[in-house]
Amino acid sequence: MMRTRPLKVALLGCGVVGSEVTRIMTTHADDLAARIGAPVELAGIAVRRPDKVREGVPAHLVTTDATALVKRGDIDVVIEVIGGIEPARTLITTAFEHGASVVSANKALVAADGAALHAAAEANDADLYYEAAVAGAIPLVRPLRESLAGDKVNRVLGIVNGTTNFILDKMDSTGAGYSEALDEATALGYAEADPTADVEGFDAAAKAAILAGIAFHTRVTIDDVHREGLTEVTAADIASAKRMGCTVKLLAICERAADGASVTARVHPAMIPLTHPLASVREAYNAVFVEAEAAGQLMFYGPGAGGAPTASAVLGDLVAVCRNKLAGATGPGESAYTRLPVSPMGAVVTRYHISLDVADKPGVLAQVATIFAEHGVSIDTVRQSGKDGEASLVIVTHRAADAALSSTVGALRELDTVRGVASIMRVEGE
C-alpha cells in the first residue's frame, strides 16, 4: 500500500540541471510515487537570482534563503546542484544535521571533501548519493559501489569529460588544431566561456578521485590525482597517433598496483589503439572501461553531461534515497577500509611516444639510443625523417616508469644534437 503523506524535497540550485529536475518531478510525479511507494513533493527551491524567469518552476517555491530551507526540519531529501565548495558544503552538512538525506551532483565537493561528508551523513543516519557527480546519465557510481561490491576492481579507464572528447574528436576527424576545435565546441555550447576546468583536466581529475575511491575502497582526493590538460596537444600529435593506428583521448586512469599495495589516479592525454572500445567514443560522449577480477571487462557509455542526462541520474538517486527513508534504513556509505596509499606519478609504468627535433647527421640516433639505455628505458620503434640539416625522431618505448622517462628526457635536452622535444605522450589501453 502506498503511503499518502508525501516525502518533501528541497532543491538547491535551479540552473540547467535544477530546472530539468523540477520538470521531471512535476511531469512524472505519479510514476515517481509508484516507484518509491509514496508521493514526493517539491517543498522549496533555493536560488541566487529570484527574478530570473524559469519556465515551469513554481514561483511560490522559490527562495533565496537556502539555509532556512535546509533547516526546516520537515525536509526529507535535499538535492544539491549548485556546485562549488561553499556554500554547498555548509548547506549539505546542515541538511544532515536537520534530518535530511542528500543527493548531490557536486563532483568538486565530493572529490575534495567526500570523507567528511560521508562521516556527517553517517553521524546523522542519513544518505549521501552522488551518481550525477561523475558521468551524467551513465550509471557508474552505483555499479561500482553496489553491483561490483563483491568483486575486486583493478583498473578504471575512461573518458569522463565531454568537452575535451569533442575537441579531440574534431582534431582527429577534421585535422583542425586545438584552437579551432575549441572554438567549434564553444559555438555549439559544449565548452563554457571559460573552459579551463575542462581543458586543463580539473573536471576529469575530480571524477577520477571519486571513481578511484569507490573502486579501490580507499580515500582518494583531487589533490592525489596527477593532472594534465590537452592544451598542448597538436595536430602533429594527432597525425602521429594515426600513423600508429591510434587516436588521442583525455583519459582518467585509476589503477591498483600489481602487488595490490597502492593505487594511482591520473588524468592526461594519451594515445589509445583504434581497436580499443574507448577509441570509438565520439563527439561529447563519455565512456568508462572497468576491469575487475571476476566480472572481467565492462564498459559504461552514454551522455556525460547536460541538463536532462544529469537530471536523470539525480532522480535515480532520489528514488533510491526516498525508498531508504520509507524503509527506515540508509544505503551504502563510504568504504575506505583498504587505506591504500596513492603512489606518485613517477611510479606509474606505461608506454611513451616521444617526438624529437634533432640535427640531421650521422650518429644522432646512436646518441639518443644510448641515453635511453643509460636510463633503463627500452625502445620499441623508431621513425626518422629529415632534410636540410634538420630531422625528426619519433620514438615509441616499451613500458617504463614515468620517473625514468622524465630523467631520460632531461638528459636528451642536454645533447647538442637535440634541438628540442616536440611532444611527449603516453600510450595506453594495450
CSV table of C-alpha atoms in Angstrom, one decimal:
chain,number,residue,atom,x,y,z
A,1,MET,CA,0.0,0.0,0.0
A,2,MET,CA,1.3,3.4,-0.9
A,3,ARG,CA,1.9,6.0,1.9
A,4,THR,CA,-0.2,9.0,1.3
A,5,ARG,CA,1.9,11.6,3.2
A,6,PRO,CA,4.4,12.9,0.8
A,7,LEU,CA,8.2,12.9,1.2
A,8,LYS,CA,9.3,16.5,1.0
A,9,VAL,CA,12.3,17.5,-1.2
A,10,ALA,CA,14.3,20.8,-1.2
A,11,LEU,CA,16.2,21.7,-4.3
A,12,LEU,CA,19.3,23.8,-4.1
A,13,GLY,CA,20.0,25.4,-7.4
A,14,CYS,CA,17.7,25.8,-10.4
A,15,GLY,CA,20.0,26.2,-13.4
A,16,VAL,CA,20.1,23.9,-16.4
A,17,VAL,CA,20.1,20.7,-14.2
A,18,GLY,CA,17.8,22.0,-11.4
A,19,SER,CA,15.2,23.1,-14.0
A,20,GLU,CA,15.2,19.7,-15.5
A,21,VAL,CA,14.9,18.1,-12.1
A,22,THR,CA,11.9,20.3,-11.4
A,23,ARG,CA,10.3,19.4,-14.7
A,24,ILE,CA,10.7,15.7,-14.3
A,25,MET,CA,9.5,15.7,-10.7
A,26,THR,CA,6.4,17.6,-11.9
A,27,THR,CA,5.6,15.7,-15.1
A,28,HIS,CA,6.4,12.2,-13.8
A,29,ALA,CA,5.0,12.7,-10.3
A,30,ASP,CA,2.7,9.7,-10.5
A,31,ASP,CA,5.4,7.4,-11.8
A,32,LEU,CA,7.9,8.5,-9.2
A,33,ALA,CA,5.3,7.9,-6.4
A,34,ALA,CA,4.6,4.4,-7.7
A,35,ARG,CA,8.3,3.6,-7.8
A,36,ILE,CA,9.1,5.0,-4.4
A,37,GLY,CA,5.9,3.9,-2.6
A,38,ALA,CA,5.0,7.4,-1.6
A,39,PRO,CA,4.4,10.7,-3.3
A,40,VAL,CA,7.3,13.2,-3.4
A,41,GLU,CA,6.6,16.9,-3.0
A,42,LEU,CA,9.0,19.7,-4.1
A,43,ALA,CA,8.8,21.9,-1.0
A,44,GLY,CA,11.2,24.7,-1.9
A,45,ILE,CA,13.8,25.8,-4.4
A,46,ALA,CA,16.8,27.9,-3.4
A,47,VAL,CA,18.2,30.2,-6.0
A,48,ARG,CA,20.6,33.2,-6.1
A,49,ARG,CA,18.5,35.3,-8.6
A,50,PRO,CA,14.8,35.1,-7.7
A,51,ASP,CA,13.8,37.5,-10.5
A,52,LYS,CA,15.2,35.3,-13.3
A,53,VAL,CA,12.5,33.7,-15.5
A,54,ARG,CA,12.4,30.0,-15.0
A,55,GLU,CA,9.8,28.3,-17.2
A,56,GLY,CA,7.8,25.6,-15.4
A,57,VAL,CA,9.2,26.5,-12.0
A,58,PRO,CA,6.5,27.3,-9.4
A,59,ALA,CA,7.3,30.9,-8.3
A,60,HIS,CA,5.9,30.3,-4.8
A,61,LEU,CA,8.5,27.7,-4.1
A,62,VAL,CA,11.5,29.9,-4.9
A,63,THR,CA,13.6,31.4,-2.1
A,64,THR,CA,17.0,33.0,-1.7
A,65,ASP,CA,17.4,31.7,1.8
A,66,ALA,CA,18.9,28.2,1.2
A,67,THR,CA,20.0,27.9,4.9
A,68,ALA,CA,16.5,28.4,6.2
A,69,LEU,CA,15.2,25.8,3.6
A,70,VAL,CA,17.5,23.1,4.7
A,71,LYS,CA,16.9,23.8,8.4
A,72,ARG,CA,13.1,23.4,8.1
A,73,GLY,CA,13.0,20.0,9.8
A,74,ASP,CA,10.2,18.7,7.6
A,75,ILE,CA,12.5,18.2,4.6
A,76,ASP,CA,13.3,14.5,3.9
A,77,VAL,CA,15.7,14.9,1.0
A,78,VAL,CA,17.9,17.8,-0.2
A,79,ILE,CA,19.0,17.8,-3.8
A,80,GLU,CA,22.2,20.0,-4.3
A,81,VAL,CA,23.0,21.1,-7.8
A,82,ILE,CA,24.6,24.5,-7.1
A,83,GLY,CA,28.2,23.2,-7.5
A,84,GLY,CA,31.4,24.5,-5.9
A,85,ILE,CA,32.8,24.1,-2.4
A,86,GLU,CA,30.9,26.7,-0.5
A,87,PRO,CA,28.1,27.3,0.4
A,88,ALA,CA,27.4,23.8,-0.8
A,89,ARG,CA,29.4,22.0,1.9
A,90,THR,CA,27.8,24.0,4.7
A,91,LEU,CA,24.3,23.5,3.3
A,92,ILE,CA,24.8,19.8,2.9
A,93,THR,CA,26.1,19.3,6.4
A,94,THR,CA,23.3,21.5,7.8
A,95,ALA,CA,20.8,19.3,5.9
A,96,PHE,CA,22.2,16.2,7.6
A,97,GLU,CA,22.0,17.8,11.0
A,98,HIS,CA,18.3,18.6,10.5
A,99,GLY,CA,17.4,15.0,9.4
A,100,ALA,CA,17.6,15.2,5.6
A,101,SER,CA,19.4,12.9,3.3
A,102,VAL,CA,21.3,14.4,0.3
A,103,VAL,CA,21.5,13.8,-3.4
A,104,SER,CA,24.3,15.8,-5.0
A,105,ALA,CA,25.8,16.4,-8.4
A,106,ASN,CA,28.8,18.2,-7.0
A,107,LYS,CA,31.9,16.5,-8.2
A,108,ALA,CA,34.3,19.2,-6.9
A,109,LEU,CA,33.0,19.0,-3.4
A,110,VAL,CA,32.8,15.2,-3.2
A,111,ALA,CA,36.3,14.9,-4.7
A,112,ALA,CA,37.7,17.4,-2.2
A,113,ASP,CA,35.9,16.5,1.0
A,114,GLY,CA,34.0,13.3,0.4
A,115,ALA,CA,35.3,11.6,3.6
A,116,ALA,CA,33.9,14.4,5.9
A,117,LEU,CA,30.6,14.5,4.0
A,118,HIS,CA,30.2,10.7,4.4
A,119,ALA,CA,31.1,11.0,8.1
A,120,ALA,CA,28.5,13.7,8.6
A,121,ALA,CA,25.8,11.6,6.8
A,122,GLU,CA,26.7,8.5,8.9
A,123,ALA,CA,26.6,10.6,12.2
A,124,ASN,CA,23.0,11.7,11.4
A,125,ASP,CA,21.7,8.3,9.9
A,126,ALA,CA,21.4,9.9,6.5
A,127,ASP,CA,22.2,9.1,2.9
A,128,LEU,CA,24.7,10.8,0.6
A,129,TYR,CA,24.2,9.8,-3.0
A,130,TYR,CA,26.1,11.4,-6.0
A,131,GLU,CA,25.6,9.4,-9.1
A,132,ALA,CA,25.3,12.6,-11.1
A,133,ALA,CA,28.7,13.8,-10.0
A,134,VAL,CA,30.7,11.6,-12.3
A,135,ALA,CA,29.3,10.9,-15.7
A,136,GLY,CA,25.9,12.4,-16.2
A,137,ALA,CA,23.3,9.8,-17.1
A,138,ILE,CA,25.7,6.9,-17.2
A,139,PRO,CA,25.1,4.5,-14.2
A,140,LEU,CA,28.6,4.2,-12.8
A,141,VAL,CA,28.8,5.1,-9.2
A,142,ARG,CA,26.2,2.6,-8.1
A,143,PRO,CA,27.5,-0.3,-10.2
A,144,LEU,CA,31.0,0.3,-8.6
A,145,ARG,CA,29.6,0.8,-5.1
A,146,GLU,CA,26.9,-1.9,-5.2
A,147,SER,CA,27.0,-4.3,-8.2
A,148,LEU,CA,30.7,-4.8,-8.1
A,149,ALA,CA,31.0,-4.7,-4.3
A,150,GLY,CA,31.7,-8.4,-4.2
A,151,ASP,CA,34.5,-8.2,-6.8
A,152,LYS,CA,38.0,-6.8,-6.9
A,153,VAL,CA,38.3,-3.8,-9.4
A,154,ASN,CA,41.8,-3.4,-10.7
A,155,ARG,CA,41.5,-0.6,-13.2
A,156,VAL,CA,39.1,2.1,-14.3
A,157,LEU,CA,40.0,3.8,-17.6
A,158,GLY,CA,37.6,6.4,-19.0
A,159,ILE,CA,36.6,9.4,-21.0
A,160,VAL,CA,34.8,11.4,-18.4
A,161,ASN,CA,34.6,14.9,-19.9
A,162,GLY,CA,32.5,15.5,-23.0
A,163,THR,CA,34.0,18.9,-23.9
A,164,THR,CA,37.6,17.6,-24.2
A,165,ASN,CA,36.4,14.5,-26.1
A,166,PHE,CA,34.5,16.7,-28.6
A,167,ILE,CA,37.7,18.8,-29.1
A,168,LEU,CA,40.0,15.8,-29.7
A,169,ASP,CA,37.4,14.1,-31.9
A,170,LYS,CA,37.2,17.2,-34.1
A,171,MET,CA,41.0,17.4,-34.3
A,172,ASP,CA,41.1,13.7,-35.3
A,173,SER,CA,38.3,13.8,-37.8
A,174,THR,CA,38.9,17.2,-39.5
A,175,GLY,CA,42.6,17.9,-39.0
A,176,ALA,CA,41.8,21.0,-37.1
A,177,GLY,CA,44.2,22.5,-34.5
A,178,TYR,CA,43.3,22.8,-30.8
A,179,SER,CA,42.1,26.4,-31.0
A,180,GLU,CA,39.8,25.8,-34.0
A,181,ALA,CA,38.3,22.7,-32.3
A,182,LEU,CA,37.8,24.7,-29.1
A,183,ASP,CA,36.1,27.5,-31.0
A,184,GLU,CA,33.7,25.0,-32.5
A,185,ALA,CA,33.0,23.4,-29.1
A,186,THR,CA,32.2,26.8,-27.7
A,187,ALA,CA,29.9,27.8,-30.5
A,188,LEU,CA,27.9,24.6,-30.1
A,189,GLY,CA,27.6,25.0,-26.3
A,190,TYR,CA,29.9,22.1,-25.4
A,191,ALA,CA,32.5,24.4,-23.9
A,192,GLU,CA,32.0,27.1,-21.3
A,193,ALA,CA,33.0,30.7,-21.9
A,194,ASP,CA,35.9,29.9,-19.5
A,195,PRO,CA,36.8,26.3,-20.5
A,196,THR,CA,39.7,26.0,-18.0
A,197,ALA,CA,38.1,23.3,-15.8
A,198,ASP,CA,37.5,21.1,-18.8
A,199,VAL,CA,40.6,21.6,-21.0
A,200,GLU,CA,43.1,21.7,-18.1
A,201,GLY,CA,41.7,18.4,-16.7
A,202,PHE,CA,40.3,19.7,-13.4
A,203,ASP,CA,36.8,18.3,-14.1
A,204,ALA,CA,38.1,14.9,-15.1
A,205,ALA,CA,40.5,14.8,-12.1
A,206,ALA,CA,37.6,15.3,-9.6
A,207,LYS,CA,35.8,12.5,-11.3
A,208,ALA,CA,38.9,10.3,-11.2
A,209,ALA,CA,39.2,10.9,-7.5
A,210,ILE,CA,35.7,9.8,-6.9
A,211,LEU,CA,36.0,6.7,-9.1
A,212,ALA,CA,39.3,5.6,-7.5
A,213,GLY,CA,37.9,6.0,-4.0
A,214,ILE,CA,34.9,3.8,-4.7
A,215,ALA,CA,36.7,1.2,-6.9
A,216,PHE,CA,39.6,0.6,-4.5
A,217,HIS,CA,37.8,1.2,-1.2
A,218,THR,CA,40.3,3.8,-0.2
A,219,ARG,CA,40.3,7.6,0.3
A,220,VAL,CA,41.4,9.5,-2.8
A,221,THR,CA,41.0,13.2,-3.1
A,222,ILE,CA,41.5,15.5,-6.1
A,223,ASP,CA,44.9,16.5,-4.7
A,224,ASP,CA,46.0,12.9,-5.1
A,225,VAL,CA,45.3,12.9,-8.8
A,226,HIS,CA,48.0,13.7,-11.3
A,227,ARG,CA,46.5,16.1,-13.9
A,228,GLU,CA,47.5,17.3,-17.4
A,229,GLY,CA,45.2,19.1,-19.8
A,230,LEU,CA,45.0,18.9,-23.5
A,231,THR,CA,46.0,22.5,-24.5
A,232,GLU,CA,49.4,21.3,-25.7
A,233,VAL,CA,48.0,18.6,-28.0
A,234,THR,CA,48.8,19.5,-31.6
A,235,ALA,CA,47.6,18.4,-35.0
A,236,ALA,CA,51.0,16.8,-35.4
A,237,ASP,CA,50.3,14.6,-32.3
A,238,ILE,CA,47.0,13.5,-33.8
A,239,ALA,CA,48.7,12.7,-37.1
A,240,SER,CA,51.4,10.7,-35.3
A,241,ALA,CA,48.7,8.7,-33.4
A,242,LYS,CA,47.0,7.9,-36.7
A,243,ARG,CA,50.3,6.6,-38.2
A,244,MET,CA,50.5,4.3,-35.2
A,245,GLY,CA,46.9,3.1,-35.6
A,246,CYS,CA,45.8,5.1,-32.6
A,247,THR,CA,43.7,8.1,-31.6
A,248,VAL,CA,44.2,10.6,-28.8
A,249,LYS,CA,41.8,10.9,-25.8
A,250,LEU,CA,41.9,12.7,-22.5
A,251,LEU,CA,41.8,9.8,-20.1
A,252,ALA,CA,41.1,9.4,-16.4
A,253,ILE,CA,43.0,6.3,-15.3
A,254,CYS,CA,42.7,4.7,-11.8
A,255,GLU,CA,44.8,1.6,-11.2
A,256,ARG,CA,45.6,-0.8,-8.4
A,257,ALA,CA,49.3,-1.7,-8.3
A,258,ALA,CA,50.3,-5.2,-9.4
A,259,ASP,CA,51.2,-6.1,-5.8
A,260,GLY,CA,48.0,-4.6,-4.5
A,261,ALA,CA,49.8,-2.4,-2.1
A,262,SER,CA,49.0,1.0,-3.6
A,263,VAL,CA,46.8,2.8,-6.2
A,264,THR,CA,47.4,5.6,-8.7
A,265,ALA,CA,45.0,8.1,-10.2
A,266,ARG,CA,45.8,10.3,-13.1
A,267,VAL,CA,44.3,12.4,-15.9
A,268,HIS,CA,46.2,13.2,-19.1
A,269,PRO,CA,46.0,12.9,-22.9
A,270,ALA,CA,47.1,9.5,-24.2
A,271,MET,CA,47.2,7.6,-27.5
A,272,ILE,CA,45.0,4.5,-27.5
A,273,PRO,CA,44.7,1.9,-30.2
A,274,LEU,CA,41.8,2.2,-32.6
A,275,THR,CA,40.9,-1.4,-31.6
A,276,HIS,CA,40.2,-0.3,-28.0
A,277,PRO,CA,36.5,0.3,-27.2
A,278,LEU,CA,37.2,3.8,-26.0
A,279,ALA,CA,38.7,4.8,-29.3
A,280,SER,CA,35.2,4.8,-30.9
A,281,VAL,CA,33.7,7.2,-28.4
A,282,ARG,CA,32.9,10.3,-30.5
A,283,GLU,CA,31.6,13.8,-30.1
A,284,ALA,CA,30.8,14.8,-26.5
A,285,TYR,CA,30.0,11.3,-25.2
A,286,ASN,CA,31.6,9.7,-22.2
A,287,ALA,CA,32.6,6.1,-21.6
A,288,VAL,CA,34.3,4.3,-18.8
A,289,PHE,CA,36.1,0.9,-19.1
A,290,VAL,CA,36.2,-1.1,-15.8
A,291,GLU,CA,38.4,-4.2,-15.3
A,292,ALA,CA,37.5,-6.5,-12.4
A,293,GLU,CA,38.9,-9.9,-11.4
A,294,ALA,CA,35.6,-11.9,-11.6
A,295,ALA,CA,33.5,-9.7,-13.9
A,296,GLY,CA,36.2,-9.1,-16.4
A,297,GLN,CA,36.0,-6.1,-18.7
A,298,LEU,CA,32.9,-3.8,-18.5
A,299,MET,CA,32.2,-0.7,-20.5
A,300,PHE,CA,29.7,2.1,-19.5
A,301,TYR,CA,28.8,4.5,-22.3
A,302,GLY,CA,26.4,7.5,-22.7
A,303,PRO,CA,26.0,11.3,-22.5
A,304,GLY,CA,28.1,12.5,-19.7
A,305,ALA,CA,26.7,16.0,-19.2
A,306,GLY,CA,23.7,18.2,-20.0
A,307,GLY,CA,20.5,19.1,-18.2
A,308,ALA,CA,18.3,16.1,-18.9
A,309,PRO,CA,21.0,13.4,-18.6
A,310,THR,CA,22.3,14.7,-15.3
A,311,ALA,CA,18.8,15.2,-14.0
A,312,SER,CA,18.1,11.5,-14.9
A,313,ALA,CA,21.0,10.5,-12.6
A,314,VAL,CA,19.8,12.9,-9.8
A,315,LEU,CA,16.2,11.4,-10.0
A,316,GLY,CA,17.6,7.9,-9.9
A,317,ASP,CA,19.3,8.7,-6.6
A,318,LEU,CA,16.2,10.5,-5.3
A,319,VAL,CA,14.2,7.3,-5.8
A,320,ALA,CA,16.8,5.2,-4.0
A,321,VAL,CA,17.1,7.7,-1.1
A,322,CYS,CA,13.3,8.0,-0.7
A,323,ARG,CA,12.9,4.2,-0.6
A,324,ASN,CA,15.6,4.1,2.1
A,325,LYS,CA,13.6,6.8,4.0
A,326,LEU,CA,10.4,4.7,3.9
A,327,ALA,CA,12.3,1.6,5.0
A,328,GLY,CA,14.0,3.4,7.9
A,329,ALA,CA,17.4,2.5,6.5
A,330,THR,CA,20.3,4.0,4.7
A,331,GLY,CA,22.2,2.9,1.7
A,332,PRO,CA,26.0,2.2,1.4
A,333,GLY,CA,28.2,4.9,2.8
A,334,GLU,CA,32.0,5.4,2.4
A,335,SER,CA,34.0,2.2,2.0
A,336,ALA,CA,37.7,3.1,2.8
A,337,TYR,CA,38.8,0.0,4.7
A,338,THR,CA,41.8,-0.8,2.5
A,339,ARG,CA,43.6,2.5,3.4
A,340,LEU,CA,45.9,2.1,0.4
A,341,PRO,CA,48.4,4.8,-0.3
A,342,VAL,CA,48.2,6.8,-3.6
A,343,SER,CA,51.5,6.4,-5.4
A,344,PRO,CA,53.0,9.5,-7.2
A,345,MET,CA,53.0,9.8,-11.0
A,346,GLY,CA,56.7,8.9,-11.1
A,347,ALA,CA,55.9,5.3,-10.1
A,348,VAL,CA,53.4,4.9,-13.0
A,349,VAL,CA,54.5,2.5,-15.7
A,350,THR,CA,53.3,2.9,-19.2
A,351,ARG,CA,54.5,3.3,-22.9
A,352,TYR,CA,55.5,6.6,-24.3
A,353,HIS,CA,55.5,8.3,-27.7
A,354,ILE,CA,58.3,11.0,-27.9
A,355,SER,CA,58.9,13.3,-30.8
A,356,LEU,CA,62.4,14.9,-31.0
A,357,ASP,CA,63.8,17.6,-33.3
A,358,VAL,CA,67.4,16.7,-34.0
A,359,ALA,CA,70.3,17.5,-36.2
A,360,ASP,CA,70.3,15.5,-39.4
A,361,LYS,CA,73.8,14.0,-39.3
A,362,PRO,CA,75.4,10.6,-38.7
A,363,GLY,CA,75.5,9.3,-35.1
A,364,VAL,CA,72.5,11.2,-33.7
A,365,LEU,CA,70.3,8.2,-33.4
A,366,ALA,CA,73.0,6.3,-31.7
A,367,GLN,CA,73.5,9.1,-29.2
A,368,VAL,CA,69.7,9.2,-28.5
A,369,ALA,CA,69.5,5.4,-28.1
A,370,THR,CA,72.4,5.5,-25.7
A,371,ILE,CA,70.6,8.0,-23.5
A,372,PHE,CA,67.5,5.8,-23.4
A,373,ALA,CA,69.6,2.7,-22.5
A,374,GLU,CA,71.5,4.6,-19.7
A,375,HIS,CA,68.2,5.4,-18.0
A,376,GLY,CA,66.7,2.0,-18.3
A,377,VAL,CA,64.1,2.9,-20.9
A,378,SER,CA,63.7,0.3,-23.7
A,379,ILE,CA,62.9,1.5,-27.2
A,380,ASP,CA,60.2,-0.4,-29.2
A,381,THR,CA,60.2,1.5,-32.5
A,382,VAL,CA,61.9,4.5,-34.1
A,383,ARG,CA,60.9,6.5,-37.1
A,384,GLN,CA,63.3,9.1,-38.6
A,385,SER,CA,62.8,11.7,-41.3
A,386,GLY,CA,64.7,14.8,-42.2
A,387,LYS,CA,66.2,17.2,-44.8
A,388,ASP,CA,68.3,20.3,-45.0
A,389,GLY,CA,70.3,19.5,-41.8
A,390,GLU,CA,67.2,19.1,-39.6
A,391,ALA,CA,65.5,15.8,-38.7
A,392,SER,CA,62.6,14.4,-36.6
A,393,LEU,CA,62.9,11.3,-34.5
A,394,VAL,CA,59.7,9.6,-33.3
A,395,ILE,CA,60.4,7.0,-30.6
A,396,VAL,CA,57.9,4.7,-29.0
A,397,THR,CA,59.1,3.0,-25.9
A,398,HIS,CA,58.3,-0.3,-24.2
A,399,ARG,CA,56.7,0.1,-20.7
A,400,ALA,CA,58.7,2.3,-18.4
A,401,ALA,CA,58.3,4.2,-15.2
A,402,ASP,CA,57.3,7.9,-15.6
A,403,ALA,CA,60.3,8.9,-13.4
A,404,ALA,CA,62.7,7.0,-15.7
A,405,LEU,CA,61.2,8.6,-18.8
A,406,SER,CA,61.5,12.1,-17.2
A,407,SER,CA,65.2,11.6,-16.4
A,408,THR,CA,65.7,10.3,-20.0
A,409,VAL,CA,64.1,13.4,-21.5
A,410,GLY,CA,66.1,15.7,-19.2
A,411,ALA,CA,69.3,14.0,-20.5
A,412,LEU,CA,68.2,14.3,-24.1
A,413,ARG,CA,67.8,18.1,-23.7
A,414,GLU,CA,71.5,18.3,-22.8
A,415,LEU,CA,72.6,16.9,-26.1
A,416,ASP,CA,73.8,19.4,-28.6
A,417,THR,CA,72.3,17.4,-31.4
A,418,VAL,CA,68.8,17.5,-29.9
A,419,ARG,CA,67.2,20.8,-31.0
A,420,GLY,CA,64.0,20.3,-28.9
A,421,VAL,CA,61.4,17.9,-27.6
A,422,ALA,CA,58.4,18.4,-29.8
A,423,SER,CA,56.0,16.3,-27.8
A,424,ILE,CA,55.7,13.5,-25.2
A,425,MET,CA,52.5,11.4,-25.0
A,426,ARG,CA,51.7,8.3,-23.1
A,427,VAL,CA,50.3,5.2,-24.9
A,428,GLU,CA,47.5,3.4,-23.0
A,429,GLY,CA,44.9,0.8,-23.5
A,430,GLU,CA,47.1,-2.1,-24.7
